[in-house]
mmCIF file of C-alpha atoms and ligand atoms in Angstrom:
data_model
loop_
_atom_site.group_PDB
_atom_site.id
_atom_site.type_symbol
_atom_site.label_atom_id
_atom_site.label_comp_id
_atom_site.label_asym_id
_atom_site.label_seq_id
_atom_site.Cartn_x
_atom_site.Cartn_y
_atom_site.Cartn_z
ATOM 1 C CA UNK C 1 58.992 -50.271 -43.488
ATOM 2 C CA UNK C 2 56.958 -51.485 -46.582
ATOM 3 C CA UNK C 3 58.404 -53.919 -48.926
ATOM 4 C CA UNK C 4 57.090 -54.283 -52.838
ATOM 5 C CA UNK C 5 58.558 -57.695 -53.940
ATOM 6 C CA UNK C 6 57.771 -58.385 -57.610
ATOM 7 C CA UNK C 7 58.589 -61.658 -59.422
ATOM 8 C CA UNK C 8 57.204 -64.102 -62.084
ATOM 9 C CA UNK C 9 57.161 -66.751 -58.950
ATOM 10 C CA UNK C 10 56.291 -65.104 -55.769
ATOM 11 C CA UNK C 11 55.495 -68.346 -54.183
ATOM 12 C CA UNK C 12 58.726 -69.348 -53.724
ATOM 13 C CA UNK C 13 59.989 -66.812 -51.695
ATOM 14 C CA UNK C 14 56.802 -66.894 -48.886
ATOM 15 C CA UNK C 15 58.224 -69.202 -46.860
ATOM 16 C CA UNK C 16 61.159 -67.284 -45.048
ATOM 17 C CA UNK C 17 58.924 -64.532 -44.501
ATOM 18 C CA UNK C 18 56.406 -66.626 -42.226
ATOM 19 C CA UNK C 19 59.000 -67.696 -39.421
ATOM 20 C CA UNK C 20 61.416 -66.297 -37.216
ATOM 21 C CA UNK C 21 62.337 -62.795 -36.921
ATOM 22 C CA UNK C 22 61.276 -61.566 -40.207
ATOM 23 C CA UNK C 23 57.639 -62.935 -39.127
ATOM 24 C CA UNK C 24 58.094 -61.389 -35.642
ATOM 25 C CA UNK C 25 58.986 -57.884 -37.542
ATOM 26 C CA UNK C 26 55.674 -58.569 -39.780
ATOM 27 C CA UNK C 27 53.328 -59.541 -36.418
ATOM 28 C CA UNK C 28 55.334 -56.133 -34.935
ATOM 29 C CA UNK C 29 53.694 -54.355 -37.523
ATOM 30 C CA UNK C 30 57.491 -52.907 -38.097
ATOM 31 C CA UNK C 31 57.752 -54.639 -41.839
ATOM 32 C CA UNK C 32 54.783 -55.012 -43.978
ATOM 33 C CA UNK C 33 56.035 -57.421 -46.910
ATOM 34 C CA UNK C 34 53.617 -57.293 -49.947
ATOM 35 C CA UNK C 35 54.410 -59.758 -53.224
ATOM 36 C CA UNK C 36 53.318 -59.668 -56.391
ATOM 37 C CA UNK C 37 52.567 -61.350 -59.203
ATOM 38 C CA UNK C 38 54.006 -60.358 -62.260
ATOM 39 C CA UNK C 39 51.646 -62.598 -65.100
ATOM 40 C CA UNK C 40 49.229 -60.253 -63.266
ATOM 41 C CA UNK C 41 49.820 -57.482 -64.955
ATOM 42 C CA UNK C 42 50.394 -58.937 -68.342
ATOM 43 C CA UNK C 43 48.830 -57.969 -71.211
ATOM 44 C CA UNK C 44 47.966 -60.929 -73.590
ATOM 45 C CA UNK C 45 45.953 -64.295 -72.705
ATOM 46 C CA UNK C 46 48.844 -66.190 -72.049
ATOM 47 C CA UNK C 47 49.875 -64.226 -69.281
ATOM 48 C CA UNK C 48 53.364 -63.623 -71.172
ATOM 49 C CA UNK C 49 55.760 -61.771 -69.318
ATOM 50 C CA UNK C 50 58.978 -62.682 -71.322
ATOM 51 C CA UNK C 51 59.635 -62.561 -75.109
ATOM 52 C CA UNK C 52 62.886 -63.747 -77.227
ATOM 53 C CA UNK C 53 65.610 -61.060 -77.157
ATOM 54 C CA UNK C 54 66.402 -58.382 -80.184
ATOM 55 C CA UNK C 55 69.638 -59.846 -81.775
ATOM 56 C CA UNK C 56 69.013 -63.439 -81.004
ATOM 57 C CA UNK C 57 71.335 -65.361 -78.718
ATOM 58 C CA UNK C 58 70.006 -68.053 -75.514
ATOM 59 C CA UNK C 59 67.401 -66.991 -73.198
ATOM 60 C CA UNK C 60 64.439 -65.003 -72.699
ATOM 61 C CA UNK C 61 64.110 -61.528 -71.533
ATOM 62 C CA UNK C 62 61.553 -59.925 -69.044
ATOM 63 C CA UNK C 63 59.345 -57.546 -71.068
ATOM 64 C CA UNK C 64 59.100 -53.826 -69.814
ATOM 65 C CA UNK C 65 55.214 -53.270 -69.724
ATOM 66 C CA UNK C 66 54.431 -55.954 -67.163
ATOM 67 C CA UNK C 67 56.733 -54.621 -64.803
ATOM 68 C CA UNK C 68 55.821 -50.757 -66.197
ATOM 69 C CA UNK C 69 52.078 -51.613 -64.939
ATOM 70 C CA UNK C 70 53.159 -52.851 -61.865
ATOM 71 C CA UNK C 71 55.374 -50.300 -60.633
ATOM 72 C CA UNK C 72 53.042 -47.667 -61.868
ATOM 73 C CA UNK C 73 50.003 -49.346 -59.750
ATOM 74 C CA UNK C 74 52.190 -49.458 -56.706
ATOM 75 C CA UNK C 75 53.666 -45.621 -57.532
ATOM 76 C CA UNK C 76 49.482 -44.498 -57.477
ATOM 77 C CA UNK C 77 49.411 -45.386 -54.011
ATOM 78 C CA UNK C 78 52.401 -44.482 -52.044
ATOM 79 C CA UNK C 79 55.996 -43.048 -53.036
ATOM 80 C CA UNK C 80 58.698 -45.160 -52.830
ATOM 81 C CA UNK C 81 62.894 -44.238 -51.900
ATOM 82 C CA UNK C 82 64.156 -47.265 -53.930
ATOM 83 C CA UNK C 83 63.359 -49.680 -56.674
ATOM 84 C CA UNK C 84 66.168 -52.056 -56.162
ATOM 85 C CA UNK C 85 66.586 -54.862 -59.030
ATOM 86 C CA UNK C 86 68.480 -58.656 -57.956
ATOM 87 C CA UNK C 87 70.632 -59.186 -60.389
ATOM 88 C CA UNK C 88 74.351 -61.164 -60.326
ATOM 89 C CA UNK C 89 75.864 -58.158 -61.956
ATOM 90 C CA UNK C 90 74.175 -55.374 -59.660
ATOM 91 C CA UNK C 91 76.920 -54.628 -56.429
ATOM 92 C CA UNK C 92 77.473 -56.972 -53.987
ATOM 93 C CA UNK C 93 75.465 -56.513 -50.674
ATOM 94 C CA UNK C 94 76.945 -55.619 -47.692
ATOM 95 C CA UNK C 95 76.279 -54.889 -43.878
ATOM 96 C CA UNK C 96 76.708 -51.271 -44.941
ATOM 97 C CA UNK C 97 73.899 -51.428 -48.114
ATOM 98 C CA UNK C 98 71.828 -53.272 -45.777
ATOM 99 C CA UNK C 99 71.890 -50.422 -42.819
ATOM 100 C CA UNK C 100 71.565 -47.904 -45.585
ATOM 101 C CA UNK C 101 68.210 -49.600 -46.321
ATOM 102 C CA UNK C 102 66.758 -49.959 -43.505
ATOM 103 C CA UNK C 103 66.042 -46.812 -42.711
ATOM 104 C CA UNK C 104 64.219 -46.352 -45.992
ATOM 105 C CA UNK C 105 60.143 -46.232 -45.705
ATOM 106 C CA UNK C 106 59.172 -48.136 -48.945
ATOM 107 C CA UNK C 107 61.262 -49.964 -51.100
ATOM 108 C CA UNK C 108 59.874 -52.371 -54.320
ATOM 109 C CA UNK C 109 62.654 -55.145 -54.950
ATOM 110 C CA UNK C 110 61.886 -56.153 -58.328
ATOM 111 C CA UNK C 111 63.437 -60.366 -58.996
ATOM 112 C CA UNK C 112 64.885 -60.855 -62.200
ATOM 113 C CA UNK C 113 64.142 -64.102 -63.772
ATOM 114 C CA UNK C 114 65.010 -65.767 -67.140
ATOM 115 C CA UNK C 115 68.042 -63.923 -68.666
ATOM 116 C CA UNK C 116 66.983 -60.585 -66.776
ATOM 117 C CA UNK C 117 65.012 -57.814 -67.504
ATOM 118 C CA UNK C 118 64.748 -55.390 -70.682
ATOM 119 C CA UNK C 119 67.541 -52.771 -70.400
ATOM 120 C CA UNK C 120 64.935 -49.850 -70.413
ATOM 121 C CA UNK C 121 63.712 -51.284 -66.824
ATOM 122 C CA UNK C 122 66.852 -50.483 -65.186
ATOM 123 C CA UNK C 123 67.120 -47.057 -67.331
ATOM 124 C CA UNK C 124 63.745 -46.145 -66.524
ATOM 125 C CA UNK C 125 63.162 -47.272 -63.042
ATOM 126 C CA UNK C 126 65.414 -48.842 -61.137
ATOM 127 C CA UNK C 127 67.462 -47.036 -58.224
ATOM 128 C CA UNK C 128 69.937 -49.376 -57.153
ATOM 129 C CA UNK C 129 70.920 -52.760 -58.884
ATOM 130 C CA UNK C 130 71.716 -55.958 -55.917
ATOM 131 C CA UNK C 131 73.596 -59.113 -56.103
ATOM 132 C CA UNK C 132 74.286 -61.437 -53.174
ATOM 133 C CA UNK C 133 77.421 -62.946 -54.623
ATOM 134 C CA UNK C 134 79.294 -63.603 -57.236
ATOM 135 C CA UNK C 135 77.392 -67.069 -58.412
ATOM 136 C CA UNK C 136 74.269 -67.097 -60.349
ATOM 137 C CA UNK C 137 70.786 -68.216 -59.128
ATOM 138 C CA UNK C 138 67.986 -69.128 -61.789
ATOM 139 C CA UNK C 139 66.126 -65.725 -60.817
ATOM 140 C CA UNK C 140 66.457 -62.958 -58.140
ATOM 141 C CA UNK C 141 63.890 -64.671 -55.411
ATOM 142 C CA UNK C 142 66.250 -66.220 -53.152
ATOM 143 C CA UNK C 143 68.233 -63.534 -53.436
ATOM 144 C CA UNK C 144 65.222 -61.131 -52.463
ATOM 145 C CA UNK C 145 64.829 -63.008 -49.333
ATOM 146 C CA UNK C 146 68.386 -62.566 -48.704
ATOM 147 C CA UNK C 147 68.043 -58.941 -48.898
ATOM 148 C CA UNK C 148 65.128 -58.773 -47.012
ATOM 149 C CA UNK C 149 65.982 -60.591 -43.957
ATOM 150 C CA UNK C 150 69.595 -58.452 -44.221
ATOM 151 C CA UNK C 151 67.257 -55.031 -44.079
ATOM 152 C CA UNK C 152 64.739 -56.419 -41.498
ATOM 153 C CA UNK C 153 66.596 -57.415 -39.037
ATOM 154 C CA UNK C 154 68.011 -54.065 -38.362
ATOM 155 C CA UNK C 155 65.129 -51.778 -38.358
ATOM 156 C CA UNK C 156 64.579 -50.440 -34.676
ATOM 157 C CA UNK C 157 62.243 -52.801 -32.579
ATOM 158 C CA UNK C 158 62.816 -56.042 -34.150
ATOM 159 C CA UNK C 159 65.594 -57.660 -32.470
ATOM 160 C CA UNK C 160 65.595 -57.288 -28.859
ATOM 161 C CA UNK C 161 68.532 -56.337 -26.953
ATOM 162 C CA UNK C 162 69.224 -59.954 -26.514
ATOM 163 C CA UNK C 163 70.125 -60.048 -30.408
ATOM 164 C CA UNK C 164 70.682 -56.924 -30.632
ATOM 165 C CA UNK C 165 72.204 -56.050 -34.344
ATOM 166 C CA UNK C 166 75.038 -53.981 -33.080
ATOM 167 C CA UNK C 167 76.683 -57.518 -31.656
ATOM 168 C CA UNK C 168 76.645 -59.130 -35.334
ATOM 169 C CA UNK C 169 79.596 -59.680 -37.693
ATOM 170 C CA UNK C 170 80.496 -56.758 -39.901
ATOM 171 C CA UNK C 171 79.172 -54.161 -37.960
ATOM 172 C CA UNK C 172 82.249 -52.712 -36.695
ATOM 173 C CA UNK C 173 84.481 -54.446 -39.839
ATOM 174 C CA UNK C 174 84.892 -57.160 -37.412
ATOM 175 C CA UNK C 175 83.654 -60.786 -37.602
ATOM 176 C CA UNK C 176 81.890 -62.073 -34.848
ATOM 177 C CA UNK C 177 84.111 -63.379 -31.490
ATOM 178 C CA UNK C 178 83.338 -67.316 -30.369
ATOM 179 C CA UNK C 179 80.387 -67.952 -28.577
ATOM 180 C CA UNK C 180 79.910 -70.520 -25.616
ATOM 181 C CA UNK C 181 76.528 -72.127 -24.072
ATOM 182 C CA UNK C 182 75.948 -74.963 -21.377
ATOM 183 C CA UNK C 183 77.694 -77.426 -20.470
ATOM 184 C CA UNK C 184 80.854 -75.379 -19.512
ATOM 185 C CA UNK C 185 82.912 -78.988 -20.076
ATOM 186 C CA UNK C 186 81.840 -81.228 -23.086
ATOM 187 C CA UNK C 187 84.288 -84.414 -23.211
ATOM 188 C CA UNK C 188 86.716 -82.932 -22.136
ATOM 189 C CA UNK C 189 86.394 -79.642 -24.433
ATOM 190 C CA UNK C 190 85.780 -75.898 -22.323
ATOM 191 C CA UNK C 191 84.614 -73.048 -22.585
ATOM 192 C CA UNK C 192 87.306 -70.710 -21.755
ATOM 193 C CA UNK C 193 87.792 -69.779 -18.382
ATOM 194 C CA UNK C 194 87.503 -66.025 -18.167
ATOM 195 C CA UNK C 195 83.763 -65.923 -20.250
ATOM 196 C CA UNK C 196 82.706 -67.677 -16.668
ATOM 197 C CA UNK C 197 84.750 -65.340 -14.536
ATOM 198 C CA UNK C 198 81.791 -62.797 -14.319
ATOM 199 C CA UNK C 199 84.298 -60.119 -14.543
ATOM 200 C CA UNK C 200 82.540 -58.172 -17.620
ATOM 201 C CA UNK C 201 85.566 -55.348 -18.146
ATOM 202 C CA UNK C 202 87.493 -58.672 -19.018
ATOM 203 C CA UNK C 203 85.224 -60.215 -20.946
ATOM 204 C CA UNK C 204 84.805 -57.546 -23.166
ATOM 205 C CA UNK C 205 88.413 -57.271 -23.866
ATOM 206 C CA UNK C 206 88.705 -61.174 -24.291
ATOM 207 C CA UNK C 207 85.850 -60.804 -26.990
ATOM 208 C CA UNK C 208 87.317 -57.424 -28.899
ATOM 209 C CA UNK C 209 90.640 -59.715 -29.075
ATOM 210 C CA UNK C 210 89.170 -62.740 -30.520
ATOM 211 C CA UNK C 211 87.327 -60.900 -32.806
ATOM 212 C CA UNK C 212 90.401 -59.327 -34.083
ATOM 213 C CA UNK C 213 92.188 -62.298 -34.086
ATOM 214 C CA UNK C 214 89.235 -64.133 -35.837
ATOM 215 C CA UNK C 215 88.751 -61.131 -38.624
ATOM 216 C CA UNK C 216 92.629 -61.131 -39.314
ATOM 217 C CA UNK C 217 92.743 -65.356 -39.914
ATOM 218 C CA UNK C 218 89.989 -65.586 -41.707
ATOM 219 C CA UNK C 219 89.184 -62.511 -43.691
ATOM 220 C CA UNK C 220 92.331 -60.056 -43.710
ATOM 221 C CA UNK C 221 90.179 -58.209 -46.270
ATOM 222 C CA UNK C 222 88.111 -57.104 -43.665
HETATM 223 N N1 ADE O 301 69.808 -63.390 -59.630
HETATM 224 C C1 ADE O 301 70.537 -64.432 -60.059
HETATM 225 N N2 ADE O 301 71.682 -64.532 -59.405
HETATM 226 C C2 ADE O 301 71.704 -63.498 -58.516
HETATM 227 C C3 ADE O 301 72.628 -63.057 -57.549
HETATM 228 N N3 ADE O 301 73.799 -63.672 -57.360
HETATM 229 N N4 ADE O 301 72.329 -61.971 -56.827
HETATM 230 C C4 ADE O 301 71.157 -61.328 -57.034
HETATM 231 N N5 ADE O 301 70.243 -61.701 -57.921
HETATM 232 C C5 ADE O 301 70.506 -62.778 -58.654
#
Protein backbone atom coordinates (compact mmCIF):
# COMPACT_ATOMS: atom_id res chain seq x y z
CA UNK A 1 0.00 0.00 0.00
CA UNK A 2 1.16 3.61 -0.92
CA UNK A 3 0.37 6.44 1.29
CA UNK A 4 0.25 10.35 -0.07
CA UNK A 5 0.34 12.42 3.21
CA UNK A 6 0.04 16.15 2.46
CA UNK A 7 0.35 18.91 5.09
CA UNK A 8 1.73 22.49 5.61
CA UNK A 9 4.12 20.65 8.39
CA UNK A 10 5.12 17.27 7.32
CA UNK A 11 7.88 17.19 9.79
CA UNK A 12 5.92 16.64 12.53
CA UNK A 13 4.38 13.62 11.72
CA UNK A 14 7.95 11.60 10.60
CA UNK A 15 8.62 10.41 13.70
CA UNK A 16 5.96 7.56 14.28
CA UNK A 17 6.61 6.37 10.96
CA UNK A 18 10.43 5.50 11.69
CA UNK A 19 9.83 2.94 14.66
CA UNK A 20 7.97 0.01 15.44
CA UNK A 21 5.64 -1.74 13.28
CA UNK A 22 4.76 0.95 10.95
CA UNK A 23 8.72 1.08 10.20
CA UNK A 24 8.81 -2.76 10.04
CA UNK A 25 5.74 -2.51 7.35
CA UNK A 26 7.96 0.32 5.49
CA UNK A 27 11.48 -1.99 5.68
CA UNK A 28 8.73 -4.96 4.48
CA UNK A 29 8.29 -3.02 1.55
CA UNK A 30 4.34 -3.66 2.45
CA UNK A 31 3.68 0.36 3.11
CA UNK A 32 5.51 2.93 1.21
CA UNK A 33 4.66 6.32 3.16
CA UNK A 34 5.50 9.42 0.98
CA UNK A 35 4.92 13.22 2.62
CA UNK A 36 4.67 16.24 1.20
CA UNK A 37 5.12 19.56 1.45
CA UNK A 38 2.42 21.74 0.79
CA UNK A 39 4.43 25.56 0.56
CA UNK A 40 5.87 23.38 -2.25
CA UNK A 41 3.47 23.77 -4.48
CA UNK A 42 2.55 27.31 -3.78
CA UNK A 43 2.35 29.81 -6.10
CA UNK A 44 3.65 33.24 -4.81
CA UNK A 45 7.21 34.04 -3.10
CA UNK A 46 6.03 33.70 0.19
CA UNK A 47 5.20 30.27 -0.13
CA UNK A 48 1.45 31.20 0.96
CA UNK A 49 -0.73 28.42 1.29
CA UNK A 50 -3.57 30.08 3.39
CA UNK A 51 -5.46 33.37 2.81
CA UNK A 52 -8.23 35.23 5.12
CA UNK A 53 -11.70 33.70 4.58
CA UNK A 54 -14.68 35.31 2.23
CA UNK A 55 -17.12 36.80 4.87
CA UNK A 56 -14.61 37.57 7.52
CA UNK A 57 -14.76 35.85 10.88
CA UNK A 58 -11.29 34.17 12.97
CA UNK A 59 -8.91 32.07 11.18
CA UNK A 60 -7.31 31.34 8.03
CA UNK A 61 -8.33 29.00 5.37
CA UNK A 62 -6.19 26.54 3.22
CA UNK A 63 -6.27 27.83 -0.38
CA UNK A 64 -7.44 25.31 -3.16
CA UNK A 65 -4.55 25.63 -5.81
CA UNK A 66 -1.74 24.45 -3.55
CA UNK A 67 -3.42 21.43 -2.75
CA UNK A 68 -5.04 21.37 -6.63
CA UNK A 69 -1.18 21.15 -7.81
CA UNK A 70 -0.39 18.65 -5.51
CA UNK A 71 -2.98 16.20 -5.97
CA UNK A 72 -2.81 16.70 -9.66
CA UNK A 73 1.18 15.90 -9.59
CA UNK A 74 0.52 12.82 -7.56
CA UNK A 75 -2.81 11.87 -9.92
CA UNK A 76 0.03 12.06 -13.19
CA UNK A 77 1.71 9.26 -11.74
CA UNK A 78 -0.45 6.64 -10.29
CA UNK A 79 -4.38 6.42 -9.59
CA UNK A 80 -5.46 6.60 -6.33
CA UNK A 81 -8.96 4.73 -4.44
CA UNK A 82 -9.21 7.53 -1.80
CA UNK A 83 -8.34 11.08 -0.98
CA UNK A 84 -9.27 11.07 2.61
CA UNK A 85 -9.24 14.68 4.40
CA UNK A 86 -8.56 14.85 8.72
CA UNK A 87 -10.87 16.92 9.81
CA UNK A 88 -12.88 17.02 13.51
CA UNK A 89 -16.12 17.11 11.64
CA UNK A 90 -15.31 14.23 9.00
CA UNK A 91 -16.77 10.56 10.73
CA UNK A 92 -15.24 9.15 13.45
CA UNK A 93 -12.70 6.28 12.70
CA UNK A 94 -13.30 2.98 13.52
CA UNK A 95 -11.80 -0.66 13.44
CA UNK A 96 -14.26 -1.14 10.59
CA UNK A 97 -13.02 2.26 8.38
CA UNK A 98 -9.66 1.17 9.18
CA UNK A 99 -10.07 -2.62 7.65
CA UNK A 100 -11.98 -1.01 4.85
CA UNK A 101 -8.71 0.84 4.10
CA UNK A 102 -6.40 -1.35 4.19
CA UNK A 103 -7.08 -3.16 1.49
CA UNK A 104 -6.96 -0.05 -0.67
CA UNK A 105 -3.64 0.29 -3.03
CA UNK A 106 -3.06 4.13 -2.83
CA UNK A 107 -4.60 6.45 -0.69
CA UNK A 108 -3.43 10.52 -0.32
CA UNK A 109 -4.53 11.71 3.31
CA UNK A 110 -4.59 15.29 2.89
CA UNK A 111 -4.03 17.25 6.94
CA UNK A 112 -6.06 20.12 7.42
CA UNK A 113 -4.44 22.91 9.20
CA UNK A 114 -5.49 26.48 10.23
CA UNK A 115 -9.35 26.67 10.17
CA UNK A 116 -9.46 23.85 7.36
CA UNK A 117 -9.47 23.77 3.89
CA UNK A 118 -11.52 25.79 1.10
CA UNK A 119 -14.94 24.08 0.70
CA UNK A 120 -14.26 23.40 -3.09
CA UNK A 121 -11.35 20.87 -1.84
CA UNK A 122 -13.70 18.57 -0.30
CA UNK A 123 -16.31 19.18 -3.34
CA UNK A 124 -13.76 18.64 -5.80
CA UNK A 125 -11.54 15.99 -4.45
CA UNK A 126 -11.94 14.49 -1.49
CA UNK A 127 -13.46 10.82 -1.07
CA UNK A 128 -13.95 10.34 2.43
CA UNK A 129 -13.69 13.05 5.26
CA UNK A 130 -11.76 11.44 8.91
CA UNK A 131 -11.81 12.51 12.43
CA UNK A 132 -10.23 10.62 15.33
CA UNK A 133 -12.52 12.01 17.98
CA UNK A 134 -14.61 14.34 18.97
CA UNK A 135 -11.81 17.04 20.34
CA UNK A 136 -9.95 19.31 18.13
CA UNK A 137 -6.19 19.19 17.30
CA UNK A 138 -4.41 22.41 15.81
CA UNK A 139 -4.23 20.52 12.29
CA UNK A 140 -4.91 16.98 10.91
CA UNK A 141 -1.08 15.56 11.41
CA UNK A 142 -1.45 13.71 14.50
CA UNK A 143 -4.44 12.63 13.46
CA UNK A 144 -2.85 11.31 10.06
CA UNK A 145 -0.54 9.24 12.03
CA UNK A 146 -3.40 7.93 13.86
CA UNK A 147 -4.95 6.78 10.77
CA UNK A 148 -2.03 5.47 9.40
CA UNK A 149 -0.79 3.24 12.02
CA UNK A 150 -4.82 2.08 12.34
CA UNK A 151 -4.55 1.03 8.34
CA UNK A 152 -0.96 -0.39 8.59
CA UNK A 153 -1.12 -2.55 11.00
CA UNK A 154 -3.65 -4.67 9.32
CA UNK A 155 -2.44 -5.08 5.87
CA UNK A 156 -1.37 -8.85 5.35
CA UNK A 157 2.37 -9.49 6.35
CA UNK A 158 2.94 -6.91 8.87
CA UNK A 159 2.07 -8.27 12.12
CA UNK A 160 3.13 -11.70 12.65
CA UNK A 161 0.96 -14.27 14.02
CA UNK A 162 2.31 -13.40 17.37
CA UNK A 163 0.29 -9.97 17.07
CA UNK A 164 -1.75 -11.04 14.87
CA UNK A 165 -4.68 -8.24 14.20
CA UNK A 166 -7.52 -10.64 14.49
CA UNK A 167 -6.64 -10.85 18.54
CA UNK A 168 -7.10 -6.88 18.94
CA UNK A 169 -10.02 -5.00 20.53
CA UNK A 170 -12.92 -4.24 18.23
CA UNK A 171 -12.44 -6.79 15.88
CA UNK A 172 -15.18 -8.99 16.79
CA UNK A 173 -17.22 -5.82 18.71
CA UNK A 174 -15.40 -7.06 21.64
CA UNK A 175 -12.71 -5.31 23.74
CA UNK A 176 -9.72 -7.04 24.37
CA UNK A 177 -9.72 -9.96 27.44
CA UNK A 178 -6.81 -9.35 30.36
CA UNK A 179 -3.51 -10.27 29.58
CA UNK A 180 -0.86 -11.91 32.01
CA UNK A 181 3.17 -12.16 31.69
CA UNK A 182 5.94 -13.44 34.21
CA UNK A 183 6.04 -13.60 37.36
CA UNK A 184 2.84 -15.76 37.77
CA UNK A 185 2.73 -14.20 41.66
CA UNK A 186 3.64 -10.44 42.12
CA UNK A 187 3.17 -9.50 46.00
CA UNK A 188 0.87 -11.44 46.47
CA UNK A 189 -1.25 -10.55 43.17
CA UNK A 190 -1.84 -13.80 40.36
CA UNK A 191 -2.38 -14.46 37.38
CA UNK A 192 -5.39 -16.54 37.27
CA UNK A 193 -5.07 -20.04 37.59
CA UNK A 194 -6.58 -21.62 34.52
CA UNK A 195 -4.34 -19.16 31.82
CA UNK A 196 -1.40 -21.59 33.42
CA UNK A 197 -3.44 -24.75 33.23
CA UNK A 198 -2.22 -25.44 29.59
CA UNK A 199 -5.61 -26.66 28.86
CA UNK A 200 -6.20 -24.32 25.62
CA UNK A 201 -10.18 -25.40 25.01
CA UNK A 202 -10.42 -23.65 28.53
CA UNK A 203 -8.51 -20.94 28.00
CA UNK A 204 -10.23 -19.87 25.15
CA UNK A 205 -13.51 -19.92 26.84
CA UNK A 206 -12.00 -18.09 29.98
CA UNK A 207 -10.82 -15.32 27.44
CA UNK A 208 -14.29 -15.10 25.18
CA UNK A 209 -15.91 -14.60 28.85
CA UNK A 210 -13.77 -11.90 30.06
CA UNK A 211 -13.96 -10.22 27.03
CA UNK A 212 -17.64 -10.15 27.26
CA UNK A 213 -17.64 -9.30 30.62
CA UNK A 214 -14.98 -6.54 29.97
CA UNK A 215 -17.00 -5.07 26.69
CA UNK A 216 -20.36 -5.06 28.76
CA UNK A 217 -18.61 -2.92 32.01
CA UNK A 218 -16.90 -0.76 30.21
CA UNK A 219 -18.43 0.00 26.87
CA UNK A 220 -22.15 -1.42 26.73
CA UNK A 221 -22.20 0.55 23.46
CA UNK A 222 -20.17 -1.91 22.00
N1 LIG B 1 -7.91 17.96 12.83
C1 LIG B 1 -8.14 18.63 13.96
N2 LIG B 1 -8.79 17.89 14.85
C2 LIG B 1 -9.00 16.68 14.25
C3 LIG B 1 -9.62 15.49 14.65
N3 LIG B 1 -10.20 15.36 15.85
N4 LIG B 1 -9.66 14.46 13.79
C4 LIG B 1 -9.10 14.60 12.57
N5 LIG B 1 -8.49 15.69 12.14
C5 LIG B 1 -8.43 16.73 12.97
Amino acid sequence: MRIDIISVVPDIIRSPFEGSIMKRAQDACLADINFHNLRDYASNNYKQVDDYPYGGGAGMVMMIEPIDKCIKALKNCRDYDAIIYMTPDGEVLNQGIANKLSLLNNIIVLCGHYKGVDQRVRDIFVTHELSIGDYVLSGGELAAAVLCDSIIRLIPGVLGNETSALTDSFQDGLLAPPIYTRPANYKGYKVPEILRSGNSLEIDTWREDHAIKKTKEKRPDL
